[in-house]
Short mmCIF file of C-alpha atoms in Angstrom, two decimals:
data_model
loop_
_atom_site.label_atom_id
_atom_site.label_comp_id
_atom_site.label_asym_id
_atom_site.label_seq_id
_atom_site.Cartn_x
_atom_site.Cartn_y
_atom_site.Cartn_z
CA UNK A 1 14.42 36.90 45.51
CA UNK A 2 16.40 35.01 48.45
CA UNK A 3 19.19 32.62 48.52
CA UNK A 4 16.21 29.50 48.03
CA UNK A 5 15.01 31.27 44.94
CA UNK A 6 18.60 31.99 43.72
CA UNK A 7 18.93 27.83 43.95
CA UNK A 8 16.20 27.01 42.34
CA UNK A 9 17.54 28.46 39.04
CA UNK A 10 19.89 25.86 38.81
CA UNK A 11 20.01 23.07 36.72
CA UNK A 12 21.75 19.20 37.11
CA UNK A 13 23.23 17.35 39.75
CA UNK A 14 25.73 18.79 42.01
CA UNK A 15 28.76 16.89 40.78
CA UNK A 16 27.46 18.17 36.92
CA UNK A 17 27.73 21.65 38.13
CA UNK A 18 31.10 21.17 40.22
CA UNK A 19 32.57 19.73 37.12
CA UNK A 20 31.29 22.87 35.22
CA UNK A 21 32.36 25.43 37.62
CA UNK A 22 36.02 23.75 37.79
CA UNK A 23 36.30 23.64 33.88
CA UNK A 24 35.26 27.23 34.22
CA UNK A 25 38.07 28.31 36.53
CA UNK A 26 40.19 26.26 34.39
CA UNK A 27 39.58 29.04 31.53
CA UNK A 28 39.85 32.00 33.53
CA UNK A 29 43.05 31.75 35.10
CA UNK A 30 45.02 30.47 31.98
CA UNK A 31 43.53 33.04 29.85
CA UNK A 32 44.24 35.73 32.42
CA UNK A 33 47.69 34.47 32.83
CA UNK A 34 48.17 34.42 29.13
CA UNK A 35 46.52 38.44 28.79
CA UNK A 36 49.58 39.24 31.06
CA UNK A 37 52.22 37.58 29.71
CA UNK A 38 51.10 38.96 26.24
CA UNK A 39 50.80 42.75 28.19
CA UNK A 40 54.81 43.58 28.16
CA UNK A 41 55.79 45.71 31.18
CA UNK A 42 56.80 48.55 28.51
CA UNK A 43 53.74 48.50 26.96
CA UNK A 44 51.14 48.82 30.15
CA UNK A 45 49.42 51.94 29.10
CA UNK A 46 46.16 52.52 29.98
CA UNK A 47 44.78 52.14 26.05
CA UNK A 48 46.48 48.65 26.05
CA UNK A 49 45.62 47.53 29.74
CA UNK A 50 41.55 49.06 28.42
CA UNK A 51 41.46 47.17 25.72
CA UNK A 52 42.98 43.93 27.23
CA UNK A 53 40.57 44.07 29.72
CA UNK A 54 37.39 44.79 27.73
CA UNK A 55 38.50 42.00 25.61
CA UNK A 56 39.02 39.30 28.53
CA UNK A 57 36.02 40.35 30.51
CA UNK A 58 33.24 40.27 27.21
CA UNK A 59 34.98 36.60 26.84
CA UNK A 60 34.07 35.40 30.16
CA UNK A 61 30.82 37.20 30.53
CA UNK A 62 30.01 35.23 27.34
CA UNK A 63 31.18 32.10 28.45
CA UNK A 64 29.41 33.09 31.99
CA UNK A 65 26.29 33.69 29.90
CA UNK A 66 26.44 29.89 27.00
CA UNK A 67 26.81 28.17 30.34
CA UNK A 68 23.56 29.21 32.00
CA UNK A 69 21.61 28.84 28.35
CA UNK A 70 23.10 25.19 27.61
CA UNK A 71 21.82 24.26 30.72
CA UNK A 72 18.23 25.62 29.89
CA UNK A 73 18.45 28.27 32.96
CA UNK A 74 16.89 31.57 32.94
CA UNK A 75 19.12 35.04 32.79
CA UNK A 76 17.69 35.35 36.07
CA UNK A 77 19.98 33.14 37.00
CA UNK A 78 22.54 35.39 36.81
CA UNK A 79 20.85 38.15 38.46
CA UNK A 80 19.72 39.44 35.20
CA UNK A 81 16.72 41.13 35.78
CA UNK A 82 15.56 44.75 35.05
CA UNK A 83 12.26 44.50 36.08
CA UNK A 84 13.26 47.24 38.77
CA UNK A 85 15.84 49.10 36.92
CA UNK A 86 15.85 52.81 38.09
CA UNK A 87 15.01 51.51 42.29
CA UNK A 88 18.22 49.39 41.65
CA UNK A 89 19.87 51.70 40.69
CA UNK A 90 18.95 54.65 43.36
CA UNK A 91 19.87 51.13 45.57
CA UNK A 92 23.14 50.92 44.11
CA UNK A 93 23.68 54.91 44.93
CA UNK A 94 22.61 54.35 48.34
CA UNK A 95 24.40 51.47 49.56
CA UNK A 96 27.86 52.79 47.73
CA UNK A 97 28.92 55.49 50.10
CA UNK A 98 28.77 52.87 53.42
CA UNK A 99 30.66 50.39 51.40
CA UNK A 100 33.05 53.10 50.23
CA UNK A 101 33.71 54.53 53.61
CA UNK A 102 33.95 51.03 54.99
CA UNK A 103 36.57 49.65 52.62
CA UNK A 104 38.55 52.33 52.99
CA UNK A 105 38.51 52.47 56.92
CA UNK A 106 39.33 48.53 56.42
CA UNK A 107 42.52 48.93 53.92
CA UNK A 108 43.87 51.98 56.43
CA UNK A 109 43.60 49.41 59.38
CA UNK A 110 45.10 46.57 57.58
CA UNK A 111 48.03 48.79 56.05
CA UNK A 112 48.50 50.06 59.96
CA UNK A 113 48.56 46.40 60.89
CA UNK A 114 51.52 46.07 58.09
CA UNK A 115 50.10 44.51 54.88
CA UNK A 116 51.13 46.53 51.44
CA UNK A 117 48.86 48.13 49.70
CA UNK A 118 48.94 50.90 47.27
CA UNK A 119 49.16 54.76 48.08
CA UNK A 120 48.09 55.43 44.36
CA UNK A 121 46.44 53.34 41.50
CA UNK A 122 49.40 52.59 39.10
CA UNK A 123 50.05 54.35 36.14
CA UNK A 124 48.74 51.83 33.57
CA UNK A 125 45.18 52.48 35.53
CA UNK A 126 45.01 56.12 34.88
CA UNK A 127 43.62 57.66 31.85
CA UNK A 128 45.15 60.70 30.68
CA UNK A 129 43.31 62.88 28.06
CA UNK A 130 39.88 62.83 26.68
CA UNK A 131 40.22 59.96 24.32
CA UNK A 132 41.00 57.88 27.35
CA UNK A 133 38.56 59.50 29.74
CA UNK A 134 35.98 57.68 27.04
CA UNK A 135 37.76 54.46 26.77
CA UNK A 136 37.87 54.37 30.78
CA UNK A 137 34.00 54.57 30.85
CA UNK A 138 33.50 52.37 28.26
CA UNK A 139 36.41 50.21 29.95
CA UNK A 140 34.87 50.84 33.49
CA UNK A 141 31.15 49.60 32.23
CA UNK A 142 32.33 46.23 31.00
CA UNK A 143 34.16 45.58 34.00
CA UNK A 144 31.57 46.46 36.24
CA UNK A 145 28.92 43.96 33.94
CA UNK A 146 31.12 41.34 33.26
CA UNK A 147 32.99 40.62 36.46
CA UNK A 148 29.27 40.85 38.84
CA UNK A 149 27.95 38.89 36.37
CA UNK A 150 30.99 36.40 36.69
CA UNK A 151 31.44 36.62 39.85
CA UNK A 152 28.37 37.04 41.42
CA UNK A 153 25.73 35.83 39.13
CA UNK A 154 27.74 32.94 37.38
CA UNK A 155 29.56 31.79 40.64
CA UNK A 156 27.29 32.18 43.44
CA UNK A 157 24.89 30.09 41.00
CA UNK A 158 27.26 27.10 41.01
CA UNK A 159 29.05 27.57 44.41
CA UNK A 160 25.75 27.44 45.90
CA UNK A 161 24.76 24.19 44.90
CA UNK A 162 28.47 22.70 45.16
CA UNK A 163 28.58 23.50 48.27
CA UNK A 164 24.96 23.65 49.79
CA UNK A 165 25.62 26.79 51.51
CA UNK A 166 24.84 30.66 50.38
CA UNK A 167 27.72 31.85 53.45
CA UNK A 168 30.41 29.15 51.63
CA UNK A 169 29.33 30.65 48.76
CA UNK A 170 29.81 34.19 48.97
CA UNK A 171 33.01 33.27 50.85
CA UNK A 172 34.61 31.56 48.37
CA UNK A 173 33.27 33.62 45.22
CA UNK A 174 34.74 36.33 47.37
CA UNK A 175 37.86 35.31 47.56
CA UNK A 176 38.65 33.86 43.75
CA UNK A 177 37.09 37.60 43.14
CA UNK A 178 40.35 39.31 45.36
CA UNK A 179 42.60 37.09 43.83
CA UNK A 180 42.71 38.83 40.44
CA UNK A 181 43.61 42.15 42.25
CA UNK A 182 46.92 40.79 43.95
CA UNK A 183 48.90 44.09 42.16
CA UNK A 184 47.10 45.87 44.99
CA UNK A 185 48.83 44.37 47.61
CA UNK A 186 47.99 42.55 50.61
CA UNK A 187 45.75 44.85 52.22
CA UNK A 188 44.39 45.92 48.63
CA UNK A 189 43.43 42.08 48.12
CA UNK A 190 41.45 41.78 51.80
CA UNK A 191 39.74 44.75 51.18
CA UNK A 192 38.57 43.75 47.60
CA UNK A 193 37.54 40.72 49.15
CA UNK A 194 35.29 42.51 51.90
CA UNK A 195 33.89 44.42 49.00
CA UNK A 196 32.94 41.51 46.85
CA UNK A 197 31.48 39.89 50.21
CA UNK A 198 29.40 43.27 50.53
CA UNK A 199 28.43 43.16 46.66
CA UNK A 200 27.40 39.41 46.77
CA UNK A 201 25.32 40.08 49.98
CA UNK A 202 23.31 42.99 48.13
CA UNK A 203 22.83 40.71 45.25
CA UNK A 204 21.36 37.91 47.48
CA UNK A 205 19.53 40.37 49.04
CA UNK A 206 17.80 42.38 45.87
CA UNK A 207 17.48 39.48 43.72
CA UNK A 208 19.47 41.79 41.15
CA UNK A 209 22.78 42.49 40.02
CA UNK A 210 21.61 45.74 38.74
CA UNK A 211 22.67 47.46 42.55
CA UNK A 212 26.41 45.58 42.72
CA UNK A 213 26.86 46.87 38.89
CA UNK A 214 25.81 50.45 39.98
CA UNK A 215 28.01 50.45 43.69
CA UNK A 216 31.41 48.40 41.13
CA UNK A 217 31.01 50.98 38.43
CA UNK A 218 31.32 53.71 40.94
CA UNK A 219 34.09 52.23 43.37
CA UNK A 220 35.93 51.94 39.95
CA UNK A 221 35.24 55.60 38.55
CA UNK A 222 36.40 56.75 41.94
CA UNK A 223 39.57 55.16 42.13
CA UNK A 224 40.75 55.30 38.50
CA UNK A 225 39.13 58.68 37.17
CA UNK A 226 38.10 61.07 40.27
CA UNK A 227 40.98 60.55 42.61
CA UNK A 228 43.43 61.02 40.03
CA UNK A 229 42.33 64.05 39.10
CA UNK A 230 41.63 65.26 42.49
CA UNK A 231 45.68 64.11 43.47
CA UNK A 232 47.55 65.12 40.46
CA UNK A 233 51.15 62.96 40.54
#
């Protein structure tokens, strides 16, 4: 499937689906903001921050999900299709270690250049014992769903037709995307930017969201269960 394809799917006039997509972002950032303020600092501990999270992210994959079926689309809309499951996923394998290698190379230069970033991920991020080593997979599968089905599938769809362009799309789905990492820092931001820009190219490329869920998953597991492990604090 290509970008043309990918347009297709969608349903109603632009102005419909702009109205849509900014009622959308109108529930996501309130309901983030509210998942924070209700998240104390002396109670961010991995279990709660999990939970939170697995919470929030089912929400808006749902919502992500009504959206599409009120408006009579196909799943395939949102990248939804598992036609070529296991060659996705040997895709997804592939393609992770360049964009791994690359985002890292890009957050060293940028932290060189002066933005902050983070020399570990913080506390509330890091499981610690075997009941929440299974929490953070169950944790790390939801995110990895939910947020390319968000913010690939659901917004590409819509930013697409808003704006008539798949480059102002991935742009701009890239960026909303990077600003719900800002605890990461400036250079932690850019670089989850780049990363979403790589993820939403692959999608628009495959005609699946089967690969970005595969290369997310493991960028996550990396950061918040391997390298943790590997560095002891």
């Amino acid at each position: 499937m290509n970008t043309f394809d990918m347009g297709k799917h969608a349903r109603g006039s632009r102005l419909s689906q702009l109205g849509e997509l900014l009622l959308f972002l109108l529930v996501i950032f309130p309901v983030v903001a509210a998942m924070m303020v209700l998240l104390r600092p002396s109670e961010l501990t991995f279990t709660t921050v999990a939970l939170h999270t697995i919470v929030l992210q089912s929400v808006l994959l749902a919502v992500a999900v009504g959206l599409v079926r009120w408006r009579g689309e196909p799943l395939a809309a949102l990248g939804l299709r598992f036609g070529r499951y296991w060659r996705e996923v040997q895709w997804g394998v592939l393609l992770f270690a360049p964009m791994y290698v690359g985002a890292a190379l890009l957050e060293a230069l940028l932290r060189e250049a002066g933005l902050s970033g983070l020399d570990a991920p913080p506390s509330f991020l890091v499981p610690v014992g075997p009941e929440e080593m299974l929490l953070a997979l169950v944790f790390l599968v939801v995110v990895a769903i939910a947020e390319e089905v968000v913010f690939r599938g659901y917004l590409l769809l819509r930013l697409r037709v808003v704006l008539g362009s798949p480059v102002g799309a991935v742009i701009v789905g890239s960026i909303i995307f990077a600003l719900g990492h800002g605890y990461q820092g400036g250079a932690g931001v850019v670089t989850i930017g780049a990363v979403g820009a790589v993820l939403a190219l692959v999608y628009l490329w495959r005609g699946s969201l089967v690969a970005p869920m595969v290369m997310h998953f493991l960028q996550n597991f990396l950061g918040i269960v391997v390298m943790p492990l590997a560095v002891p604090s």
